[in-house]
Structures are given as structure tokens and as C-alpha cells.
C-alpha positions as a printed NumPy array, in Angstrom:
array([[-101.689,  -47.616,    3.093],
       [-105.476,  -47.039,    2.39 ],
       [-106.383,  -46.305,   -0.282],
       [-109.129,  -43.583,    0.81 ],
       [-106.31 ,  -42.11 ,    2.391],
       [-103.673,  -41.894,    0.132],
       [-106.351,  -40.004,   -1.287],
       [-107.08 ,  -37.946,    1.519],
       [-103.648,  -36.961,    1.132],
       [-103.109,  -36.63 ,   -2.14 ],
       [-106.028,  -34.46 ,   -2.162],
       [-104.532,  -32.   ,    0.903],
       [-101.143,  -31.98 ,   -0.966],
       [-102.55 ,  -30.525,   -3.909],
       [-105.007,  -27.645,   -1.762],
       [-101.689,  -26.68 ,    0.299],
       [-103.26 ,  -27.632,    4.444],
       [-101.457,  -31.524,    4.766],
       [ -99.773,  -31.034,    8.537],
       [ -96.108,  -31.575,    9.071],
       [ -96.074,  -35.734,    9.566],
       [ -99.138,  -36.139,    5.955],
       [ -96.48 ,  -35.033,    4.25 ],
       [ -93.695,  -37.744,    5.731],
       [ -96.275,  -40.2  ,    4.508],
       [ -97.212,  -38.775,    1.227],
       [ -93.717,  -38.327,    0.412],
       [ -92.846,  -42.045,    2.165],
       [ -95.494,  -43.216,   -0.768],
       [ -93.81 ,  -41.838,   -3.235],
       [ -91.277,  -43.722,   -2.723],
       [ -92.362,  -46.829,   -2.106],
       [ -92.75 ,  -47.933,   -6.466],
       [ -92.514,  -45.795,   -9.438],
       [ -96.315,  -46.767,  -10.295],
       [ -96.792,  -44.68 ,   -7.366],
       [ -95.165,  -41.497,   -8.259],
       [ -96.475,  -42.704,  -12.284],
       [ -99.584,  -42.591,  -10.6  ],
       [ -99.199,  -38.887,   -8.569],
       [ -97.645,  -37.303,  -11.924],
       [-100.807,  -37.927,  -13.995],
       [-103.321,  -37.03 ,  -11.243],
       [-100.644,  -33.658,  -11.124],
       [-101.328,  -32.742,  -14.403],
       [-104.625,  -33.095,  -14.109],
       [-105.112,  -31.364,  -11.064],
       [-103.106,  -28.49 ,  -13.167],
       [-105.373,  -28.385,  -16.324],
       [-108.104,  -28.303,  -13.477],
       [-107.176,  -25.218,  -11.986],
       [-106.667,  -22.924,  -15.156],
       [-109.035,  -20.31 ,  -15.424],
       [-111.184,  -21.915,  -18.522],
       [-110.923,  -25.544,  -16.833],
       [-111.407,  -24.243,  -13.266],
       [-115.683,  -23.836,  -13.46 ],
       [-116.481,  -26.48 ,  -15.162],
       [-115.165,  -29.54 ,  -13.423],
       [-114.699,  -28.313,  -10.245],
       [-117.472,  -29.744,   -9.378],
       [-116.158,  -33.266,   -9.624],
       [-113.192,  -33.057,   -9.203],
       [-112.653,  -34.906,   -5.377],
       [-114.568,  -37.801,   -7.571],
       [-112.838,  -38.023,  -10.104],
       [-109.612,  -38.023,   -8.327],
       [-111.279,  -41.026,   -5.708],
       [-112.251,  -43.574,   -8.947],
       [-109.106,  -42.645,  -10.643],
       [-107.08 ,  -43.81 ,   -7.89 ],
       [-109.881,  -46.679,   -6.693],
       [-109.391,  -48.035,  -10.278],
       [-105.813,  -47.943,  -10.657],
       [-105.41 ,  -50.055,   -7.375],
       [-107.937,  -52.153,   -9.617],
       [-106.316,  -52.136,  -12.397],
       [-109.541,  -51.962,  -13.715],
       [-108.29 ,  -50.587,  -16.862],
       [-111.625,  -49.659,  -19.428],
       [-112.857,  -47.144,  -15.98 ],
       [-108.974,  -45.592,  -15.733],
       [-109.352,  -44.846,  -19.637],
       [-112.261,  -42.287,  -19.304],
       [-109.966,  -40.56 ,  -16.753],
       [-107.003,  -40.394,  -20.183],
       [-109.383,  -40.041,  -22.603],
       [-111.004,  -36.84 ,  -20.099],
       [-107.425,  -35.637,  -19.96 ],
       [-106.222,  -36.14 ,  -22.913],
       [-109.495,  -34.092,  -24.567],
       [-108.788,  -31.019,  -21.685],
       [-105.867,  -30.498,  -23.482],
       [-106.797,  -30.856,  -27.189],
       [-109.216,  -28.259,  -26.043],
       [-105.764,  -25.922,  -25.578],
       [-103.577,  -26.724,  -28.037],
       [-106.955,  -25.767,  -29.874],
       [-107.58 ,  -22.186,  -28.244],
       [-103.792,  -21.892,  -29.173],
       [-103.825,  -22.973,  -32.617],
       [-106.972,  -19.923,  -32.483],
       [-105.468,  -17.564,  -31.252],
       [-102.68 ,  -17.952,  -34.43 ],
       [ -99.882,  -18.955,  -31.833],
       [ -98.473,  -22.122,  -30.866],
       [ -97.415,  -23.064,  -27.635],
       [ -95.483,  -25.213,  -26.18 ],
       [ -93.849,  -26.783,  -23.304],
       [ -94.323,  -29.31 ,  -20.856],
       [ -93.937,  -29.483,  -17.241],
       [ -92.332,  -31.784,  -14.093],
       [ -91.936,  -32.578,  -10.417],
       [ -89.18 ,  -32.914,   -8.589],
       [ -89.192,  -34.047,   -5.078],
       [ -87.445,  -34.131,   -1.936],
       [ -88.542,  -35.048,    1.199],
       [ -90.031,  -31.321,    2.134],
       [ -90.478,  -29.579,   -1.823],
       [ -92.236,  -30.077,   -4.985],
       [ -90.231,  -28.032,   -7.209],
       [ -92.394,  -27.237,  -10.632],
       [ -90.958,  -25.951,  -13.878],
       [ -91.463,  -26.217,  -17.219],
       [ -89.38 ,  -26.91 ,  -20.186],
       [ -90.138,  -25.115,  -23.715],
       [ -88.587,  -27.126,  -26.94 ],
       [ -86.355,  -25.202,  -30.06 ],
       [ -89.564,  -24.221,  -31.971],
       [ -91.574,  -23.132,  -29.691],
       [ -92.82 ,  -20.293,  -26.761],
       [ -94.921,  -20.935,  -24.026],
       [ -97.664,  -19.315,  -21.59 ],
       [ -97.23 ,  -20.277,  -17.86 ],
       [ -99.781,  -18.657,  -15.879],
       [ -98.315,  -18.742,  -12.256],
       [-100.19 ,  -19.467,   -9.023],
       [-100.724,  -14.894,   -7.979],
       [-101.707,  -14.949,  -11.704],
       [ -98.987,  -13.669,  -13.011],
       [ -97.996,  -14.158,  -16.771],
       [ -95.078,  -15.457,  -17.56 ],
       [ -94.445,  -16.312,  -21.098],
       [ -91.018,  -18.738,  -21.806],
       [ -89.471,  -18.451,  -25.015],
       [ -88.158,  -21.624,  -27.153],
       [ -84.898,  -23.735,  -25.722],
       [ -85.495,  -22.664,  -22.396],
       [ -86.603,  -23.354,  -18.202],
       [ -89.227,  -21.497,  -15.541],
       [ -89.219,  -23.219,  -11.91 ],
       [ -90.733,  -22.748,   -9.303],
       [ -91.392,  -23.981,   -5.465],
       [ -95.145,  -25.566,   -4.314],
       [ -93.742,  -22.435,   -1.632],
       [ -93.854,  -20.051,   -4.622],
       [ -96.983,  -17.967,   -2.969],
       [ -97.352,  -18.928,    0.513],
       [ -93.938,  -18.06 ,    1.789],
       [ -92.378,  -15.668,   -0.922],
       [ -93.427,  -14.489,   -4.954],
       [ -89.83 ,  -16.258,   -6.276],
       [ -88.62 ,  -17.969,   -9.217],
       [ -85.759,  -19.65 ,  -10.993],
       [ -84.938,  -18.705,  -15.709],
       [ -82.971,  -20.005,  -17.488],
       [ -82.905,  -18.588,  -21.131],
       [ -85.714,  -15.98 ,  -21.695],
       [ -88.987,  -14.712,  -20.918],
       [ -91.346,  -12.174,  -20.507],
       [ -93.37 ,  -10.966,  -17.797],
       [ -96.293,   -9.789,  -16.63 ],
       [ -96.485,   -9.962,  -12.278],
       [ -99.127,   -8.798,  -10.195],
       [ -99.4  ,   -6.392,   -8.571],
       [ -98.285,   -7.251,   -4.399],
       [ -96.714,   -5.147,   -2.196],
       [ -96.106,   -6.879,    0.994],
       [ -93.98 ,   -9.145,   -1.527],
       [ -91.312,   -8.479,   -3.702],
       [ -91.328,  -11.089,   -7.096],
       [ -88.279,  -12.14 ,   -7.389],
       [ -86.61 ,  -13.214,  -10.553],
       [ -83.322,  -15.544,  -10.517],
       [ -80.489,  -16.736,  -13.169],
       [ -77.28 ,  -18.181,  -12.876],
       [ -75.69 ,  -14.001,  -13.505],
       [ -78.05 ,  -11.825,  -11.647],
       [ -82.25 ,  -11.829,   -9.937],
       [ -84.591,   -8.818,  -10.644],
       [ -86.258,   -7.482,   -8.1  ],
       [ -90.068,   -6.269,   -8.517],
       [ -93.663,   -5.354,   -7.153],
       [ -94.98 ,   -5.104,  -10.464],
       [ -94.282,   -4.918,  -14.048],
       [ -94.556,   -6.096,  -17.482],
       [ -89.757,   -6.908,  -18.056],
       [ -87.629,   -9.511,  -20.225],
       [ -85.002,  -10.84 ,  -19.2  ],
       [ -82.777,  -13.014,  -21.709],
       [ -80.008,  -15.149,  -19.65 ],
       [ -79.188,  -17.809,  -21.904],
       [ -76.163,  -20.56 ,  -20.973],
       [ -74.155,  -20.259,  -25.031],
       [ -75.23 ,  -16.271,  -25.196],
       [ -71.701,  -13.664,  -23.726],
       [ -75.122,  -11.583,  -22.781],
       [ -77.335,  -11.382,  -20.148],
       [ -79.673,   -8.87 ,  -21.102],
       [ -83.023,   -7.159,  -18.613],
       [ -85.338,   -4.583,  -20.864],
       [ -88.299,   -2.808,  -19.02 ],
       [ -91.813,   -2.358,  -20.728],
       [ -93.5  ,   -1.085,  -17.421],
       [ -93.139,   -0.179,  -14.342],
       [ -90.25 ,   -0.423,  -11.786],
       [ -87.462,   -2.755,  -11.793],
       [ -84.426,   -3.382,   -9.304],
       [ -81.805,   -5.461,  -10.855],
       [ -78.85 ,   -7.729,   -8.038],
       [ -75.726,   -9.115,   -9.732],
       [ -74.953,  -12.502,   -7.778],
       [ -71.076,  -10.917,   -7.745],
       [ -70.887,   -8.241,   -5.318],
       [ -67.833,   -7.93 ,   -6.829],
       [ -70.117,   -7.051,  -10.452],
       [ -71.98 ,   -4.326,   -8.567],
       [ -72.24 ,   -3.513,   -5.812],
       [ -75.898,   -1.585,   -5.798],
       [ -78.772,   -2.556,   -7.333],
       [ -79.015,   -0.894,  -10.793],
       [ -83.179,    0.974,  -11.123],
       [ -84.687,    0.74 ,  -14.53 ],
       [ -86.802,    2.674,  -15.922],
       [ -89.45 ,    1.806,  -18.84 ],
       [ -87.624,    1.257,  -22.434],
       [ -83.712,    1.034,  -20.428],
       [ -82.049,   -2.054,  -20.998],
       [ -79.087,   -3.478,  -18.494],
       [ -76.334,   -5.637,  -20.122],
       [ -74.218,   -7.788,  -18.163],
       [ -70.827,   -9.151,  -20.056],
       [ -69.834,  -12.406,  -18.724],
       [ -66.485,  -12.398,  -19.977],
       [ -65.588,   -9.237,  -18.877],
       [ -68.223,   -8.75 ,  -16.58 ],
       [ -68.576,   -5.75 ,  -16.903],
       [ -72.546,   -4.126,  -16.517],
       [ -74.585,   -0.909,  -18.875],
       [ -77.784,    0.224,  -18.683],
       [ -78.735,    1.74 ,  -22.833],
       [ -82.226,    3.191,  -23.885],
       [ -83.805,    0.628,  -26.182],
       [ -87.546,    0.501,  -27.683],
       [ -88.375,   -2.042,  -25.514],
       [ -91.72 ,   -3.789,  -27.598],
       [ -89.51 ,   -3.729,  -30.613],
       [ -87.053,   -6.261,  -27.906],
       [ -90.978,   -8.08 ,  -26.869],
       [ -91.896,   -8.961,  -29.727],
       [ -91.056,  -12.38 ,  -29.944],
       [ -94.661,  -12.839,  -26.938],
       [ -97.29 ,  -12.729,  -29.613],
       [ -94.287,  -14.253,  -32.796],
       [ -92.428,  -11.71 ,  -33.635],
       [ -88.74 ,  -11.152,  -34.716],
       [ -87.682,   -7.232,  -34.056],
       [ -84.232,   -5.777,  -35.427],
       [ -82.762,   -2.407,  -36.434],
       [ -79.492,   -2.623,  -38.022],
       [ -78.097,   -6.485,  -36.979],
       [ -75.602,   -8.433,  -38.348],
       [ -76.481,  -11.675,  -38.865],
       [ -73.709,  -12.825,  -36.724],
       [ -76.068,  -11.859,  -33.48 ],
       [ -78.817,  -13.146,  -35.794],
       [ -78.304,  -16.873,  -36.22 ],
       [ -79.362,  -18.562,  -32.466],
       [ -82.328,  -16.713,  -32.148],
       [ -83.016,  -18.188,  -35.722],
       [ -82.24 ,  -20.995,  -34.464],
       [ -84.132,  -21.523,  -31.727],
       [ -87.38 ,  -19.75 ,  -33.03 ],
       [ -87.424,  -22.453,  -35.833],
       [ -84.958,  -25.175,  -34.642],
       [ -83.32 ,  -25.156,  -36.911],
       [ -78.861,  -25.448,  -37.232],
       [ -77.179,  -22.789,  -39.571],
       [ -74.324,  -23.772,  -40.311],
       [ -72.229,  -19.566,  -42.63 ],
       [ -69.399,  -20.186,  -44.873],
       [ -69.549,  -16.379,  -45.939],
       [ -68.025,  -13.88 ,  -43.58 ],
       [ -69.345,  -11.698,  -46.053],
       [ -73.36 ,  -12.602,  -44.387],
       [ -72.073,  -12.426,  -41.633],
       [ -71.491,   -8.91 ,  -41.375],
       [ -74.202,   -7.353,  -43.422],
       [ -76.387,   -5.56 ,  -41.543],
       [ -80.394,   -6.162,  -40.661],
       [ -83.271,   -3.658,  -40.206],
       [ -86.903,   -5.023,  -40.368],
       [ -89.473,   -7.672,  -39.157],
       [ -90.76 ,  -10.755,  -39.232],
       [ -94.292,  -12.563,  -37.905],
       [ -94.908,  -15.918,  -36.983],
       [ -96.324,  -16.227,  -40.477],
       [ -93.097,  -16.52 ,  -41.35 ],
       [ -90.989,  -19.475,  -42.763],
       [ -86.972,  -20.622,  -41.582],
       [ -86.95 ,  -19.736,  -46.008],
       [ -89.102,  -16.603,  -46.21 ],
       [ -86.075,  -15.055,  -44.063],
       [ -83.334,  -17.219,  -46.012],
       [ -85.341,  -15.01 ,  -49.249],
       [ -84.644,  -12.347,  -47.747],
       [ -81.642,  -12.191,  -46.678],
       [ -80.198,  -13.263,  -49.948],
       [ -82.559,  -10.831,  -51.587],
       [ -79.746,   -9.45 ,  -54.185],
       [ -78.601,  -13.109,  -54.564],
       [ -75.314,  -13.471,  -53.162],
       [ -75.303,  -16.451,  -51.909],
       [ -76.985,  -19.687,  -52.16 ],
       [ -77.562,  -22.335,  -49.284],
       [ -78.225,  -26.184,  -48.774],
       [ -80.908,  -27.95 ,  -46.653],
       [ -79.966,  -30.725,  -45.336],
       [ -82.57 ,  -31.812,  -42.637],
       [ -82.855,  -29.029,  -40.524],
       [ -79.159,  -27.845,  -41.318],
       [ -78.854,  -24.503,  -43.768],
       [ -75.687,  -23.988,  -45.271],
       [ -74.755,  -20.663,  -46.326],
       [ -72.178,  -19.61 ,  -48.529],
       [ -70.951,  -17.579,  -51.313],
       [ -72.722,  -18.659,  -54.675],
       [ -70.123,  -19.227,  -57.164]])
């Protein structure tokens, strides 16, 4: 395919104005070789960086020219010119990291794109020990917690506002009365117009929680036998679904405390250590092995900021010196003091 034609198709795809015929041409080019897909992925990363609000005003004017340059250099295998493109991309990423550090928070994640014949899916996957901020095309903001993933397709804003979540995320949804915002998980769906709320739906946990901080939400269960009608939540209310019993509960909570993880904090009230283990493991990317039943039953009330380390927390839970712990890599074993 002619180099200029490829350039037009890729830019047209990012701008969302390809015809059906042009979409099929681009898909065929992508299917032709791993090299073509690699070029597209690198340009997609660049496009994403260029359209973050901070960078848009700085490099939009040069966007089309530099896309063309990068693609031409790929075709001509001119390593020198292509390295300039990579340098610019690395510089943008470095600036993002610098901004994150200066904000006293650590954000991490990676994005990918899955091709079918017609649809591209955008996914952000966040590793253990990190959290990531995602700005959706409608300017809604999502904070994705450790060990979680968020996915949406390219028609997110055109046809509907729908995302898919595994793990935990906090949403600040931009109001749009014509296009409700829907979060889907394996067990349930949450429908809103404009609000702030938290969903916790980890596969390895027995409960799924939806907590409303502000606005209004309706929660729908994916299996009608569990709940035939949606549950409406008001601020500071939490819906809990128990996977084993398939029961649904609603209760009042301090939503701000539950959502505090967004700023790197942990807040808990009369929580048994057994319920904190998974949260600590995800936050600090460690494995906790508890060889004392007494510790699992102990209840804790308190809070930790992003500045506290796992060592700080282990010291606090053992303030009266009843336990000992040893470390092997990222695994900590806790047992009764001999």
C-alpha cells in the first residue's frame, strides 16, 4: 500500500472519520505483518500522549507532520530519524512521571489495543503496588487500583459510554443526560448520569462492593435471579453482593474513607487483620503469610498515608510485641513470638 495512503488511514482512524471501506483496508494492512502492527502501536502511544490535555496544546500543531515523518522513516529503515521520534515519546513519558512524582503520588499502568475486524478495545492494566489515573474521551476520570484493569472500545463516546472493570476503580463521571455512563463487571452493572462512586470487584474476593460518594447510581445484577430490580444508592450508601450466597445488602458507610485509596491512604474501622491482608498485598506488592490465628482475629482502627511503608504497618500491628515476622524477598511470614 502507498505510504501516503497508510498515513491517511492511520490518522483517519485516530480522528474517527474512516469509511467502512477504509477501515477494512487498515485492518488488512495491520494483519499483513507484525512490523505493521508494531508501527501502529507505537504511533497509538504517541497519539494518546499527544491528546492528554497537558500535551495537546504543545504538539498538536506538529502532529500530522511527525506522524508522516515517523512512518516514512520506518519504511525507509532510517534509524537516525526514527530515534528522534522515540526520543520525543520518551520525553513525554518522562514528563508524565515527573508530574506524578511532584504530586506526591505514584501512578503506573500500561495500555494495549486488541484488534478485531471492526473494533479496537483500549485497556489499562495496573500492576500490584501501583494505581493509575485514566481520563476517558468524555473527560470522565477513573482511578484504577492495584491489580485491576479498565477496558472500553473506540465507540465509547459516539454510541454509548460503557466501560468494563476487573478489580477496583473510583469514577468521577462527567454529566451527560443523553448518554448514561455504565460500568460493567462480571457480576453487576452500575448506571449513572454524573456522579462519584467506587466499585470493588476483584475475582479472588467473595464480595463485590459499590459505594456512592456523590450523585446517584442504579445497580443492576447481571443475573435476574439474584436481583430482579435495580438498587438505587444515595451518597454514603454501599451495596454488597456476596458471591457464595448470592445475597445483596445495602448499608450506610463513610464513603470518603472507602475511597481514600485514590490519594494513597488506607482508612479502616474495627477491621480484622484477615480482611486487610489482600488490600496490603495489592498496595505494597507483597505476600503476607500469617501463621498465628490470634492476629487474624485482631481488629484495627486507624489510617495510613502513601508515605507509610509495609514495615511501618507491620510495626503498628505489632505495637505490643506479641508477634514476629521474617522477610524472604517480597514474602513476609508472621508468627507468634517465641
